[in-house]
mmCIF file of C-alpha atoms in Angstrom:
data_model
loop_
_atom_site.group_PDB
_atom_site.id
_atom_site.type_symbol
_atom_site.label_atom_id
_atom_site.label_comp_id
_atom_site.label_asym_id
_atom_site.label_seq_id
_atom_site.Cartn_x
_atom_site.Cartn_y
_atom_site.Cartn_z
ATOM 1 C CA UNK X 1 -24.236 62.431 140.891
ATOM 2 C CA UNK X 2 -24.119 60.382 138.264
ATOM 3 C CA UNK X 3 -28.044 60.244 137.723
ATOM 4 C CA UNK X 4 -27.870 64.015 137.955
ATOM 5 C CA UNK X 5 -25.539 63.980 135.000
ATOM 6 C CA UNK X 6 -27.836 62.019 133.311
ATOM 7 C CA UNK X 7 -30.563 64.527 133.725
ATOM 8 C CA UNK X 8 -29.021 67.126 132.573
ATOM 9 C CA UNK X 9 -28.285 64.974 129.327
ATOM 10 C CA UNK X 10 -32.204 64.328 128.857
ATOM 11 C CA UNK X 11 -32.464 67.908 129.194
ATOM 12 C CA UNK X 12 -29.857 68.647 126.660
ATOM 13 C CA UNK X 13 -31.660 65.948 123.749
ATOM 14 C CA UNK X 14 -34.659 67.983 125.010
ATOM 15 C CA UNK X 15 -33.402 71.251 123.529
ATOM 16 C CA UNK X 16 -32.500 69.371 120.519
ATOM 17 C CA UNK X 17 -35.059 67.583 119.373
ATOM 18 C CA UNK X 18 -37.501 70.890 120.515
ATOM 19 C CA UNK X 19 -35.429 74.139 119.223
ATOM 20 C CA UNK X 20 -39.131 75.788 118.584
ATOM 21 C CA UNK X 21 -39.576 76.595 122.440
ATOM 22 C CA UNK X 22 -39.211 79.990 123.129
ATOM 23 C CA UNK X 23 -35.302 81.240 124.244
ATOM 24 C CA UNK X 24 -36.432 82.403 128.038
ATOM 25 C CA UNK X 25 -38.378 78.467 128.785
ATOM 26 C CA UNK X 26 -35.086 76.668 127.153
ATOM 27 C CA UNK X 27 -32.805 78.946 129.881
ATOM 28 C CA UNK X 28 -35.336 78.113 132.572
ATOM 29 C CA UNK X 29 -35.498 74.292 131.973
ATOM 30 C CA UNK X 30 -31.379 74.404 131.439
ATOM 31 C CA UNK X 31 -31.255 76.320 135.228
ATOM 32 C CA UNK X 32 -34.104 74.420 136.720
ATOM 33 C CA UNK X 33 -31.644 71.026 135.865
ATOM 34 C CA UNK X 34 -28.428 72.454 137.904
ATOM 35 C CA UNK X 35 -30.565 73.588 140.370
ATOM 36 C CA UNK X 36 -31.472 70.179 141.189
ATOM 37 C CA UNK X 37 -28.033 68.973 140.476
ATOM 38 C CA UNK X 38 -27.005 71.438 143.293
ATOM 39 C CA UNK X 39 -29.559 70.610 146.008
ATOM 40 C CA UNK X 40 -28.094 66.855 145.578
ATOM 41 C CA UNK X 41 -24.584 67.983 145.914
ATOM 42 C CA UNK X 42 -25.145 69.480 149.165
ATOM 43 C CA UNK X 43 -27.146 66.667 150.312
ATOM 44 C CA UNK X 44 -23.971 64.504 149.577
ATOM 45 C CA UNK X 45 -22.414 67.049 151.465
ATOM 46 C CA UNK X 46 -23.832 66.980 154.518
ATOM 47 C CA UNK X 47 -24.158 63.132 154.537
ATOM 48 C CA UNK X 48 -20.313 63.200 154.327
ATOM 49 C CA UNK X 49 -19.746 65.563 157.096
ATOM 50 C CA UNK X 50 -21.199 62.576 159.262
ATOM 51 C CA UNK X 51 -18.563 60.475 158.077
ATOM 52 C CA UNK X 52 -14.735 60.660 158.682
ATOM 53 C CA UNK X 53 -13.337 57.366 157.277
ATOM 54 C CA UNK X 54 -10.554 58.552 154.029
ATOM 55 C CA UNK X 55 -13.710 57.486 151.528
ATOM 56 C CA UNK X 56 -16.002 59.767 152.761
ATOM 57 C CA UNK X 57 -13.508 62.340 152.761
ATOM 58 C CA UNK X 58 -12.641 61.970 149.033
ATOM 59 C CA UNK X 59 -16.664 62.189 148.339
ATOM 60 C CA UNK X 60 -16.935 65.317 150.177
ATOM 61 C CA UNK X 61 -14.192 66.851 147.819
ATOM 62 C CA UNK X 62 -15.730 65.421 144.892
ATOM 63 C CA UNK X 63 -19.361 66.587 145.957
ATOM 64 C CA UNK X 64 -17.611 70.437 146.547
ATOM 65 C CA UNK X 65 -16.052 70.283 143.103
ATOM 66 C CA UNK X 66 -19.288 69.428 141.575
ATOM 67 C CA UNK X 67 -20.999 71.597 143.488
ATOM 68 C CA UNK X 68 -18.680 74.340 142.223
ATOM 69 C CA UNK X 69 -18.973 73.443 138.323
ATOM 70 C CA UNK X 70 -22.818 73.263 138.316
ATOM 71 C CA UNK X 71 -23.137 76.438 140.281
ATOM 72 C CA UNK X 72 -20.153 78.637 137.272
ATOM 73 C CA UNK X 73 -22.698 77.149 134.969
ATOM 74 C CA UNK X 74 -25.377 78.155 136.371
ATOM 75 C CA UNK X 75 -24.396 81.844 136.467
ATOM 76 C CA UNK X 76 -23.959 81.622 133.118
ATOM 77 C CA UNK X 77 -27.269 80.618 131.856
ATOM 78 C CA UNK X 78 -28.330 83.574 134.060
ATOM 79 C CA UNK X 79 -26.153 85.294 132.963
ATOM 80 C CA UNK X 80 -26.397 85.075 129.101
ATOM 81 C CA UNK X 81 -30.622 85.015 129.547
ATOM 82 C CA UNK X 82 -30.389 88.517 130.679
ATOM 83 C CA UNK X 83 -27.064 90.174 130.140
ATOM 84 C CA UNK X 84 -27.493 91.082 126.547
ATOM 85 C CA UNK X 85 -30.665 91.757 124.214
ATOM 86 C CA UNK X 86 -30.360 89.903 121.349
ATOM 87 C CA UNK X 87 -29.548 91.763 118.015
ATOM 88 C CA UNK X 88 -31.951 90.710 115.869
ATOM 89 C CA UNK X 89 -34.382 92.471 118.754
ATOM 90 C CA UNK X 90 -32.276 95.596 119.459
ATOM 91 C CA UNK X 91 -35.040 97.792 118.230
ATOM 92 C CA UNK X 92 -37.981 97.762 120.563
ATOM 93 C CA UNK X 93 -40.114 98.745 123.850
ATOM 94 C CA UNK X 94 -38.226 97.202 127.098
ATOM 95 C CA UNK X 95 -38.158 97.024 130.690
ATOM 96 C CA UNK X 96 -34.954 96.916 132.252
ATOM 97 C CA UNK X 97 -33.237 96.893 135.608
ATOM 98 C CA UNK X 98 -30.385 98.440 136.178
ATOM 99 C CA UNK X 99 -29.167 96.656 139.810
ATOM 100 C CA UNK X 100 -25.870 98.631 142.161
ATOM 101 C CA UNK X 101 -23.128 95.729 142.349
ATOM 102 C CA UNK X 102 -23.896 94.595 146.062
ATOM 103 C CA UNK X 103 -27.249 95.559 145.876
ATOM 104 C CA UNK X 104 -26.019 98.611 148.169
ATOM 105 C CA UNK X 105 -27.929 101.565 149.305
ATOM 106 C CA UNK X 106 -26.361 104.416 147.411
ATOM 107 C CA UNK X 107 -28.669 106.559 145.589
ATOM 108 C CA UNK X 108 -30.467 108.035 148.434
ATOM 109 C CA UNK X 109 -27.440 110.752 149.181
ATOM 110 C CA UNK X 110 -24.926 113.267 147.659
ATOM 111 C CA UNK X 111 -26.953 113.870 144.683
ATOM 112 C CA UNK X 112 -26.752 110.744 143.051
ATOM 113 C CA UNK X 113 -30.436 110.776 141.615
ATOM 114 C CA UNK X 114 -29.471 113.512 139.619
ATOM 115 C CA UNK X 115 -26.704 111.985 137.938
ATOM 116 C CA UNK X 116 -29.221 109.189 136.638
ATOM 117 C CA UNK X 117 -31.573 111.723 135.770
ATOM 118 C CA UNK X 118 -29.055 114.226 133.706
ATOM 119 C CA UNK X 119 -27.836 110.806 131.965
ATOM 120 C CA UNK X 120 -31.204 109.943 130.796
ATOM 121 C CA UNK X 121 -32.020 113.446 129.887
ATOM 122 C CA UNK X 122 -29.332 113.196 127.257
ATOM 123 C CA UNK X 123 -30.032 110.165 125.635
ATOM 124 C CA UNK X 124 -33.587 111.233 125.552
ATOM 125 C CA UNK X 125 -31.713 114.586 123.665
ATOM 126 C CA UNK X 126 -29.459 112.707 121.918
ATOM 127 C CA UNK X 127 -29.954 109.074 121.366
ATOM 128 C CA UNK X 128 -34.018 109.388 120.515
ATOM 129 C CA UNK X 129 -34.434 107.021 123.837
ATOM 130 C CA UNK X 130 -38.290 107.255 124.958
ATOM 131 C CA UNK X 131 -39.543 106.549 128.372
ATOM 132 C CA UNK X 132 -43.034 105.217 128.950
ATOM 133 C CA UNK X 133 -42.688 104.516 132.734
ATOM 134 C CA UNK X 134 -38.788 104.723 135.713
ATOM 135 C CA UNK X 135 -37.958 104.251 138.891
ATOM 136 C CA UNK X 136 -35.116 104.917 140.941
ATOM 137 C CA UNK X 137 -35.117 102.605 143.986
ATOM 138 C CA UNK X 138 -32.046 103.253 146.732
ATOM 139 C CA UNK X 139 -30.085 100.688 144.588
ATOM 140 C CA UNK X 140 -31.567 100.014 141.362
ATOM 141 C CA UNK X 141 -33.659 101.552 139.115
ATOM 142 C CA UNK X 142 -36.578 100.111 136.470
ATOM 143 C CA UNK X 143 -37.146 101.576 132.938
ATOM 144 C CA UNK X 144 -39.841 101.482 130.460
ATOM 145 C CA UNK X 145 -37.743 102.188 127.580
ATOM 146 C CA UNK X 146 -37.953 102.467 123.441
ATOM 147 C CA UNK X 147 -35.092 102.321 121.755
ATOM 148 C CA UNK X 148 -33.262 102.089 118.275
ATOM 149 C CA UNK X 149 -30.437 100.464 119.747
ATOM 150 C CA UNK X 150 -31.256 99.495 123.270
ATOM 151 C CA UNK X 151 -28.009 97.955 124.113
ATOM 152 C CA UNK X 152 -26.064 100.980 123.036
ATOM 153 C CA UNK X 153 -28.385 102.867 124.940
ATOM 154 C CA UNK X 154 -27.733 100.763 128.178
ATOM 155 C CA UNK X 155 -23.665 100.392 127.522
ATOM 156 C CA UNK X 156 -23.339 104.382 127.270
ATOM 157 C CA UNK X 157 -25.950 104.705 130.027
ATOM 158 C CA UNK X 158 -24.142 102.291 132.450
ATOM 159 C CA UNK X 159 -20.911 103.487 131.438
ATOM 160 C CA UNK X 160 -21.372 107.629 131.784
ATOM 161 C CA UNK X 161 -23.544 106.388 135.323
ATOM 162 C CA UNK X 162 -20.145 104.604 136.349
ATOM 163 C CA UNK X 163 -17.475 106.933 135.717
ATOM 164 C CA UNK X 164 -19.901 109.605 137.373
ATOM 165 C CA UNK X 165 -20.916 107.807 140.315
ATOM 166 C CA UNK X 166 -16.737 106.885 141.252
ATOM 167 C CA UNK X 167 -15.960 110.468 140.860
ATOM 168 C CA UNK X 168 -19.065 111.103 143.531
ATOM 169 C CA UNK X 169 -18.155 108.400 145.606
ATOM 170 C CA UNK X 170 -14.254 109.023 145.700
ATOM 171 C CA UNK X 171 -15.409 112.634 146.439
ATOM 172 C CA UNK X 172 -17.980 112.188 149.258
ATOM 173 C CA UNK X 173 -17.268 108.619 150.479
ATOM 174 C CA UNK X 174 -13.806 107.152 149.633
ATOM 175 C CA UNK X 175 -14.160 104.100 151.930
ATOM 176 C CA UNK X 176 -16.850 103.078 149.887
ATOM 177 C CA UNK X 177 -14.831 102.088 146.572
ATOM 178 C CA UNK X 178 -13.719 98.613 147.872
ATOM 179 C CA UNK X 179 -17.592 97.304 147.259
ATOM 180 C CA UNK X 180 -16.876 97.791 143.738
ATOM 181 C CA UNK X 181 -13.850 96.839 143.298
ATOM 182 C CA UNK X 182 -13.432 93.943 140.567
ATOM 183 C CA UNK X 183 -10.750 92.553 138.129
ATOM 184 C CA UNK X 184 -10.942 95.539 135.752
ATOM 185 C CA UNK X 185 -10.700 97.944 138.458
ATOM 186 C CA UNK X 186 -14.684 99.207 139.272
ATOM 187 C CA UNK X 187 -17.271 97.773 139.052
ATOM 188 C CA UNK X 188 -20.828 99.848 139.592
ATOM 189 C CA UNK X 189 -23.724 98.354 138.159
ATOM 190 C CA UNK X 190 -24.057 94.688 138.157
ATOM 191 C CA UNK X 191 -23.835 92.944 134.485
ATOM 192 C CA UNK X 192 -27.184 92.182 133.944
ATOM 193 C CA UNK X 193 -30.380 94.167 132.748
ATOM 194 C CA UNK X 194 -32.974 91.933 133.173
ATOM 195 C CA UNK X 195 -34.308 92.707 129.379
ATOM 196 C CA UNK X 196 -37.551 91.833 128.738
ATOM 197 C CA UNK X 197 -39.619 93.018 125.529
ATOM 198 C CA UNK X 198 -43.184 94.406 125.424
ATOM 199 C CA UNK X 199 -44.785 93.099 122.787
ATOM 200 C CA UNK X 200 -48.743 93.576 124.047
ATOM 201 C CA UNK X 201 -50.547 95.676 125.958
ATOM 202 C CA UNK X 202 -51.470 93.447 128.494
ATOM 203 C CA UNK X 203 -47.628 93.273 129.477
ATOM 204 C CA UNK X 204 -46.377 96.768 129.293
ATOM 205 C CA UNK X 205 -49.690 97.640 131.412
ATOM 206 C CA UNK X 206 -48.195 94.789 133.585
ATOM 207 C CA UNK X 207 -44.796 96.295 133.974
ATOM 208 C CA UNK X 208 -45.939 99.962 134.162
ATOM 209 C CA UNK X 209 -47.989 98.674 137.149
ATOM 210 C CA UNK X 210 -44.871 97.248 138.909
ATOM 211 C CA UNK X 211 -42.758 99.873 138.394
ATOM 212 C CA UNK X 212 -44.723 102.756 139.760
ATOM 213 C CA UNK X 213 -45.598 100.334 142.772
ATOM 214 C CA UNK X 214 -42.150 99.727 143.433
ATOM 215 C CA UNK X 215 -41.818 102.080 145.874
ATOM 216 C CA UNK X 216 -44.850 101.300 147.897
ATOM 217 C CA UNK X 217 -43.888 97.900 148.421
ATOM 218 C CA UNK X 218 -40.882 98.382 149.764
ATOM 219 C CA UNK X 219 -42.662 100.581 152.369
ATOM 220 C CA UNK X 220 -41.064 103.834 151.184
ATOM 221 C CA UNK X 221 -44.343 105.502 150.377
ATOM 222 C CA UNK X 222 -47.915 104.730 151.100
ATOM 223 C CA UNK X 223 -49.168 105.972 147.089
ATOM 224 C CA UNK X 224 -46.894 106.114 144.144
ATOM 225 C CA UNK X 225 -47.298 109.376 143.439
ATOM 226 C CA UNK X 226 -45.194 110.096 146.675
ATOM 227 C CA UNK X 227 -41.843 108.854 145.463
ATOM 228 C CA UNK X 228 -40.323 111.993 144.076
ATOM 229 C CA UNK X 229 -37.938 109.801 141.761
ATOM 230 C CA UNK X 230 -40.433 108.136 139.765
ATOM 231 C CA UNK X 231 -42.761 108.673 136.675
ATOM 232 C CA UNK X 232 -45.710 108.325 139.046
ATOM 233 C CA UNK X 233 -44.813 111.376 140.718
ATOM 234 C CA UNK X 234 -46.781 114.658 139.238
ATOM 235 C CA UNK X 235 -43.257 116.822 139.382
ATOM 236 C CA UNK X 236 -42.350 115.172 135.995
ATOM 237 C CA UNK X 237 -38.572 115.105 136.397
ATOM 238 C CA UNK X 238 -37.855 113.208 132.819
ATOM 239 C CA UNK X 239 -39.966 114.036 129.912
ATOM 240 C CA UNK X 240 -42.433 110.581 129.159
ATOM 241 C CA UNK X 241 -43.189 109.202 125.653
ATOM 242 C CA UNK X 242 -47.018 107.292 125.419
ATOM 243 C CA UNK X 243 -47.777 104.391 123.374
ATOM 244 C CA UNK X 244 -49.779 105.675 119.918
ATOM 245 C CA UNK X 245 -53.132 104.094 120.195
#
């Protein structure tokens, strides 16, 4: 492990000496590193499970502890690449996903679209939010969003979506609260938002593309337009926005 630890110090004098590369390639080189540290932990591992002399044992405990510290800091490069958009880029065009903790099925009954729908209708009313291109999947949902303060627009979003969904849940399907049960009580949407800024054409044509064929390639529809809950769909169910040319 010790060569792995020595990797991941190259890496580190890498981000020093070159601060100029973009934030997203710095996260990816930083989780690329404990990747590999974690692919030789288990491979310690499973050498040691061959073994059953009192030295193998205390390499096996040493390999899971190290296993255990490279994969908390792993989840938190993830996690601080695409939990929060970075101030000084507040104000913008994103696309964001909003995932269900679990990944469970849940929007697809007891009227749960429309809760995401009436939220998003406000903010559009209230909170100047404009939206180029959505999706609502069965347990996430992709936007295509402008706004002057994107992450109070997704904290207000996820937390009205939250209180509304437990009310629904508790109401209609009371066994289901232990999914999202966490520390703080309940947990609905997963932290992260996957931001990612549009900043040419070429991308936001990119992501409009992938969120209208979402649905088709998850085998839900055959054409985009089919999916009721999506901006594809001729029924227009939220108002859109379109880029100025």
């Amino acid at each position: 492990m010790t060569g792995c630890y020595k990797e991941g110090k190259v890496i580190q004098i890498h981000f020093c000496r070159f601060k100029v590369l973009p934030r997203t390639i710095r996260f990816a080189i930083a989780a690329y590193s404990l990747h590999r540290s974690i692919l030789q932990s288990n491979l310690i591992l499973q050498a040691c499970s061959l073994k059953t002399s009192c030295f193998w044992n205390r390499q096996k405990q040493l390999a899971l502890k190290q296993r255990r510290y490279y994969h908390a800091h792993l989840y938190s490069i993830l996690m601080a690449s695409s939990l929060r958009i970075r101030n000084d880029l507040n104000n913008g065009l994103y696309f964001v996903t909003c995932t269900v903790k679990n990944w469970y099925y849940i929007f697809d009954r007891c009227n749960r679209w429309n809760i995401l729908l009436d939220s998003l209708k406000f903010c559009q009313q209230h909170k100047n939010l404009k939206i180029y291109a959505w999706v609502f999947m069965l347990n996430h949902i992709h936007l295509l969003v402008e706004s002057g303060n994107m992450n109070g627009f997704l904290r207000d979003f996820k937390t009205f979506t939250s209180k509304e969904m437990k009310q629904n849940i508790l109401a209609n399907e009371p066994r289901l609260l232990t999914l999202f049960e966490s520390k703080n009580g309940f947990q609905f949407w997963q932290p992260t938002n996957m931001p990612e800024k549009i900043e040419t054409i070429r991308f936001f044509e990119q992501k409009y593309d992938y969120i209208h064929f979402n649905p088709v390639r998850k085998s839900y529809v055959n054409n985009p337009a089919h999916w009721r809950y999506s901006s594809a769909n001729p029924e227009n169910l939220l108002e859109l926005s379109y880029l100025e040319s």
